[in-house]
Short mmCIF file of C-alpha atoms in Angstrom, two decimals:
data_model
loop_
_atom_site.label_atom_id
_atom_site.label_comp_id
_atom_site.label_asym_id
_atom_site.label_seq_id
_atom_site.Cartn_x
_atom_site.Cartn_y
_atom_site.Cartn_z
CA UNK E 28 35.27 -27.70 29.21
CA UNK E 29 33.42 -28.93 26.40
CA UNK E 30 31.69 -32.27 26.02
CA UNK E 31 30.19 -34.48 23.29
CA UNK E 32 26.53 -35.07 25.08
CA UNK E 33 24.48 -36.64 21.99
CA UNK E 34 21.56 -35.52 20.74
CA UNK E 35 18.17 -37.34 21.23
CA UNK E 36 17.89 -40.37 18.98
CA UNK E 37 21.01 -39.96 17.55
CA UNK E 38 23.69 -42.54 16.05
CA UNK E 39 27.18 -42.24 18.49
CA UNK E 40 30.42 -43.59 17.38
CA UNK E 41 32.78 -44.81 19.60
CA UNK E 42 36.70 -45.80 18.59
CA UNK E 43 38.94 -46.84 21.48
CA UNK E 44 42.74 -47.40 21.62
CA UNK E 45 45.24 -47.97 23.82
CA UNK E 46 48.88 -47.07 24.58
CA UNK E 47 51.60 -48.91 26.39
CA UNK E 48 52.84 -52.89 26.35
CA UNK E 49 51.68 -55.57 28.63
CA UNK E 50 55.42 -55.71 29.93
CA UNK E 51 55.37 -55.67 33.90
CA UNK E 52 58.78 -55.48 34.64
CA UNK E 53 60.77 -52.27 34.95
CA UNK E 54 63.44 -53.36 32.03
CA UNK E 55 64.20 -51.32 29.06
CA UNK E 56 61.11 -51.12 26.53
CA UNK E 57 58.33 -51.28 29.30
CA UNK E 58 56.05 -48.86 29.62
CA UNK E 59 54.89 -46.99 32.95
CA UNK E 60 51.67 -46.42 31.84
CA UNK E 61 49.03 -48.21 30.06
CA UNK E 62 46.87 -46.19 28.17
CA UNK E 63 42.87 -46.44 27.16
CA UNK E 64 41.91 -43.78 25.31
CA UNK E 65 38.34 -43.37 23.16
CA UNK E 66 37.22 -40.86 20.81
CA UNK E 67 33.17 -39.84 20.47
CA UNK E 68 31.56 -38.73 17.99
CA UNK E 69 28.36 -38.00 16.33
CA UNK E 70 29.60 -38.71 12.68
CA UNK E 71 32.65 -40.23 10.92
CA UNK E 72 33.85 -37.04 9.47
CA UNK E 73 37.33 -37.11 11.08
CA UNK E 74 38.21 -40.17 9.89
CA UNK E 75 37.07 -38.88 6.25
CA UNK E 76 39.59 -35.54 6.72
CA UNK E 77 42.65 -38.10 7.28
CA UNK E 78 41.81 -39.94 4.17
CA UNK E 79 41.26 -37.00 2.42
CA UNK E 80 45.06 -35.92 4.10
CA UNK E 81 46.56 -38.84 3.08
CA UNK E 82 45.49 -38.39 -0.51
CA UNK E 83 46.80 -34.99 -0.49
CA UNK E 84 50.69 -35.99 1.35
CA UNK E 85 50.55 -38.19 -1.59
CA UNK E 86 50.12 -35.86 -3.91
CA UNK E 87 52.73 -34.15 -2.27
CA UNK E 88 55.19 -37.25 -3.21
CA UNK E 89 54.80 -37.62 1.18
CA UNK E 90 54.52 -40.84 2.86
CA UNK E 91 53.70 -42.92 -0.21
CA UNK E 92 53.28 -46.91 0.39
CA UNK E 93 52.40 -45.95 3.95
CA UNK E 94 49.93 -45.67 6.59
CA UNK E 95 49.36 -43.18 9.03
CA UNK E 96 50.14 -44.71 12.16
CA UNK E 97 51.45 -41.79 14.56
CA UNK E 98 54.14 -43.87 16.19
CA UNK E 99 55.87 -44.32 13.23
CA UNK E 100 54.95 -41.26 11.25
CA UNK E 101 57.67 -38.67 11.02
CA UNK E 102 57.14 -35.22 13.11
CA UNK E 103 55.89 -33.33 9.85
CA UNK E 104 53.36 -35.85 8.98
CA UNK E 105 51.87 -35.72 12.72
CA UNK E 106 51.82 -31.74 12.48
CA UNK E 107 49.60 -32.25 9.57
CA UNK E 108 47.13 -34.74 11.23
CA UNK E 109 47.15 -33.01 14.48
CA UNK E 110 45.99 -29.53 12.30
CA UNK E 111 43.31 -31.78 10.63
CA UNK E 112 42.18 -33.09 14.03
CA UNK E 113 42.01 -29.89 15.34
CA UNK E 114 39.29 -28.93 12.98
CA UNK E 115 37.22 -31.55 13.70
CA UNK E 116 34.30 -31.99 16.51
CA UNK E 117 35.01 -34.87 19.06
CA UNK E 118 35.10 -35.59 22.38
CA UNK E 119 38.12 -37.20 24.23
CA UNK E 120 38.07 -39.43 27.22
CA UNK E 121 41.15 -41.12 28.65
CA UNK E 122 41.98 -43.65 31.40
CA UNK E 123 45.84 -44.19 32.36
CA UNK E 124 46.70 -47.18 34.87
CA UNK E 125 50.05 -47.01 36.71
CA UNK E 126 51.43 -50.15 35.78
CA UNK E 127 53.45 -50.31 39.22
CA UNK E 128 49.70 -50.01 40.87
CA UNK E 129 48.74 -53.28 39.08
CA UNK E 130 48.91 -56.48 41.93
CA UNK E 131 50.59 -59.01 40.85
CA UNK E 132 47.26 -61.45 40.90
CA UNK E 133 46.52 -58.81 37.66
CA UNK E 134 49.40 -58.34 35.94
CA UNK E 135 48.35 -60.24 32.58
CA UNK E 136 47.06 -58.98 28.89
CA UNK E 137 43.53 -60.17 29.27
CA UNK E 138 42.94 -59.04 33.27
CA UNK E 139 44.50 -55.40 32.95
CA UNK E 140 42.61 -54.76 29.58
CA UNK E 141 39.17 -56.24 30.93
CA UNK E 142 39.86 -54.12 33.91
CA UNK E 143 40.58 -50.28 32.21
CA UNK E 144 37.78 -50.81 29.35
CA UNK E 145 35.55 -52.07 32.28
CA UNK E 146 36.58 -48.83 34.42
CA UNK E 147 37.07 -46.23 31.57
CA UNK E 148 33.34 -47.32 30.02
CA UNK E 149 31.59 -47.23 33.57
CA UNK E 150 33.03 -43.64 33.94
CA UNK E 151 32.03 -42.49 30.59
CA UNK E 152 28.73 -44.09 29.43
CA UNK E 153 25.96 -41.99 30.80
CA UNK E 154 27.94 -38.37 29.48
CA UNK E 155 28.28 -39.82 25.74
CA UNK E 156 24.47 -41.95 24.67
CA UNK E 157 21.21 -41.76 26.27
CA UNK E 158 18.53 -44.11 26.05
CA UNK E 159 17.21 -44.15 22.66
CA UNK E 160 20.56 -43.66 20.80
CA UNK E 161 22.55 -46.26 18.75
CA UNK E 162 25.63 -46.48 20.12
CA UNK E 163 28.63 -48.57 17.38
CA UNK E 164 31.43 -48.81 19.66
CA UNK E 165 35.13 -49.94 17.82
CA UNK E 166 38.20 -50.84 19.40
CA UNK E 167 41.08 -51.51 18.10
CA UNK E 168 42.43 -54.97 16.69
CA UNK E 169 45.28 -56.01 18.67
CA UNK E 170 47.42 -59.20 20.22
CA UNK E 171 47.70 -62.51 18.96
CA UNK E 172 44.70 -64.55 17.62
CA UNK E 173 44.09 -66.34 21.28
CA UNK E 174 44.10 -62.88 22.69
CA UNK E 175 41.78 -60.92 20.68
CA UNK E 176 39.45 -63.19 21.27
CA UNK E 177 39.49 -62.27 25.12
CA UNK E 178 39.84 -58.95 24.15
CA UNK E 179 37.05 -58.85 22.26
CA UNK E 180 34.75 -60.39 24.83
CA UNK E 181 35.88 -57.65 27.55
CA UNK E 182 34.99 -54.82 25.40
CA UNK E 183 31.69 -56.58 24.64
CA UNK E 184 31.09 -57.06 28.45
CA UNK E 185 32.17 -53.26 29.29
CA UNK E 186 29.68 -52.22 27.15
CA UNK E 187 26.84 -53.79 27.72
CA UNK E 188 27.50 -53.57 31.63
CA UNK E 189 26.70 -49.79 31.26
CA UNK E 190 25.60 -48.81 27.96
CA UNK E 191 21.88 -47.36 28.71
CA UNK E 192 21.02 -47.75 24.85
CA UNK E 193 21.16 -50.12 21.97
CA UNK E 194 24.39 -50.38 20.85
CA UNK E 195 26.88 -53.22 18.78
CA UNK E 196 31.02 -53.50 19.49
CA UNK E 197 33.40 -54.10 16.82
CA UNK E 198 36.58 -54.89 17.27
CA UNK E 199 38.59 -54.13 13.64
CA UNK E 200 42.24 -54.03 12.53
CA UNK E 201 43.65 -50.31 13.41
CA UNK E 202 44.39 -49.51 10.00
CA UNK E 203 40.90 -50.85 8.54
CA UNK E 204 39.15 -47.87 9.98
CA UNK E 205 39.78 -44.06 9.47
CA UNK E 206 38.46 -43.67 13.04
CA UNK E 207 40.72 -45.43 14.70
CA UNK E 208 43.69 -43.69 13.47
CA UNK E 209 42.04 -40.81 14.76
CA UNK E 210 41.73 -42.57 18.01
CA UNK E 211 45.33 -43.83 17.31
CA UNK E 212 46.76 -40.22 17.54
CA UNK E 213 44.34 -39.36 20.33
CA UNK E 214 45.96 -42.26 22.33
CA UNK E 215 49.40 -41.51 21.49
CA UNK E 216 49.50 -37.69 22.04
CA UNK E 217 48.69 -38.36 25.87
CA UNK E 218 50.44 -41.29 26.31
CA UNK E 219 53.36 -39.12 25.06
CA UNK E 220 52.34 -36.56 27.77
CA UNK E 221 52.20 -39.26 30.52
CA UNK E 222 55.01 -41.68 29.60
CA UNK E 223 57.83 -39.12 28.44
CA UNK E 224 56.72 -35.95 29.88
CA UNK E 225 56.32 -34.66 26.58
CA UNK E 226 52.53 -32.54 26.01
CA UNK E 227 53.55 -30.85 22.93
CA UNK E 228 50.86 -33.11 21.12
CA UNK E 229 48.49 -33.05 23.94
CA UNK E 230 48.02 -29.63 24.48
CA UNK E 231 46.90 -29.31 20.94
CA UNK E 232 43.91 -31.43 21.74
CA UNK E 233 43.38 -30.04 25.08
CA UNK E 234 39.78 -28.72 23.81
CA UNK E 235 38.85 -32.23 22.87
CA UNK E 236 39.87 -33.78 26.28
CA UNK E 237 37.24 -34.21 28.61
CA UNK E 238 38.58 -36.57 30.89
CA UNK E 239 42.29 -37.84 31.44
CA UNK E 240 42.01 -39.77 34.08
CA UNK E 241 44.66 -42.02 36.20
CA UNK E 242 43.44 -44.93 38.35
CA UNK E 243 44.55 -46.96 40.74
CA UNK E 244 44.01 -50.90 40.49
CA UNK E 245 43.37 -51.96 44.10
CA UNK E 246 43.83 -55.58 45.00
CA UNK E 247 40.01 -56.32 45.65
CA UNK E 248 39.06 -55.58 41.41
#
């Protein structure tokens, strides 16, 4: 399968996302799954293709006064990013958690998302920089102003606990960045595949994918 290895002294760009609510019980509106999901690359120029797209549905007189967001988007709108996407040179790593795995001693925001960027960062960090890169690693804005704050610390920690290279993490509003809507749809199209049984989406980044991996959150993490 392949795999975004960098380059020697190269600049790698990170964008992370994830998929599913921090909603433990099994009511209506929680989610099985939660999702972590990060795109690599060694330039930005997917996140330049879906402003250039969005320009052009305009143009179109499609999806004016909007932004693309693939939960929300209608089904012709994804088709279009998901053909732009396909075009463009990334690699795709994934980590899904089993909610009903998650001991109860874990089951809050800030300990489940410390946990899977911890996890999901350990697994990936030696295939995607080497020593001598630059690594900019960007996750996604999310949760109230308390929470980000947490949030923001546990990427920071994942990274530097096994980052092998000189690297910075950012942690920016979803639809601030190009990249993460790219990491947006990345997220979405396998949560889809996960959640609802549904791979339409995922199969059409299946050549991108090069890990989708579910863990299990024992009691001793």
């Amino acid at each position: 399968m392949p795999r975004y290895v960098s380059a020697a002294m190269s600049t790698v760009y990170l964008f992370g996302d994830e998929a599913g609510n921090f909603d433990f019980s099994d009511g209506p509106g929680a989610s099985r799954y939660f999702v972590l999901a990060t795109v690599t690359m060694s330039n930005c120029q997917a996140g330049d293709r879906l402003q250039a797209l969005r320009r052009r549905l305009a143009w179109q007189g499609i999806h004016l006064g909007a932004v693309l967001h693939a939960t929300g988007d209608p089904q012709s709108v994804r088709d279009e990013v998901f053909r732009t996407l396909a075009l463009c040179e990334m690699r795709i790593d994934a980590t899904i958690i089993s909610k009903r795995s998650i001991p109860a001693t874990m089951r809050n925001p800030q300990d489940l998302y410390r946990y899977v960027w911890h996890e999901h960062f350990a697994r990936i960090a030696q295939d995607i920089a080497q020593p001598g890169d630059r690594l900019l690693a960007v996750a996604s804005d999310l949760g109230t102003r308390k929470r980000r704050g947490a949030f923001h610390v546990a990427v920071d920690e994942a990274v530097r606990a096994s980052a092998r290279c000189t690297h910075r993490v950012a942690f920016w509003p979803n639809m601030s960045e190009p990249c993460l809507v790219v990491a947006d749809y990345c997220t979405w199209a396998i949560q889809r595949k996960w959640e609802r049984n549904d791979a339409r989406s995922q199969v059409l980044l299946a050549d991108k994918i090069s890990s989708e991996t579910e863990i299990e959150v024992t009691g001793n993490k």
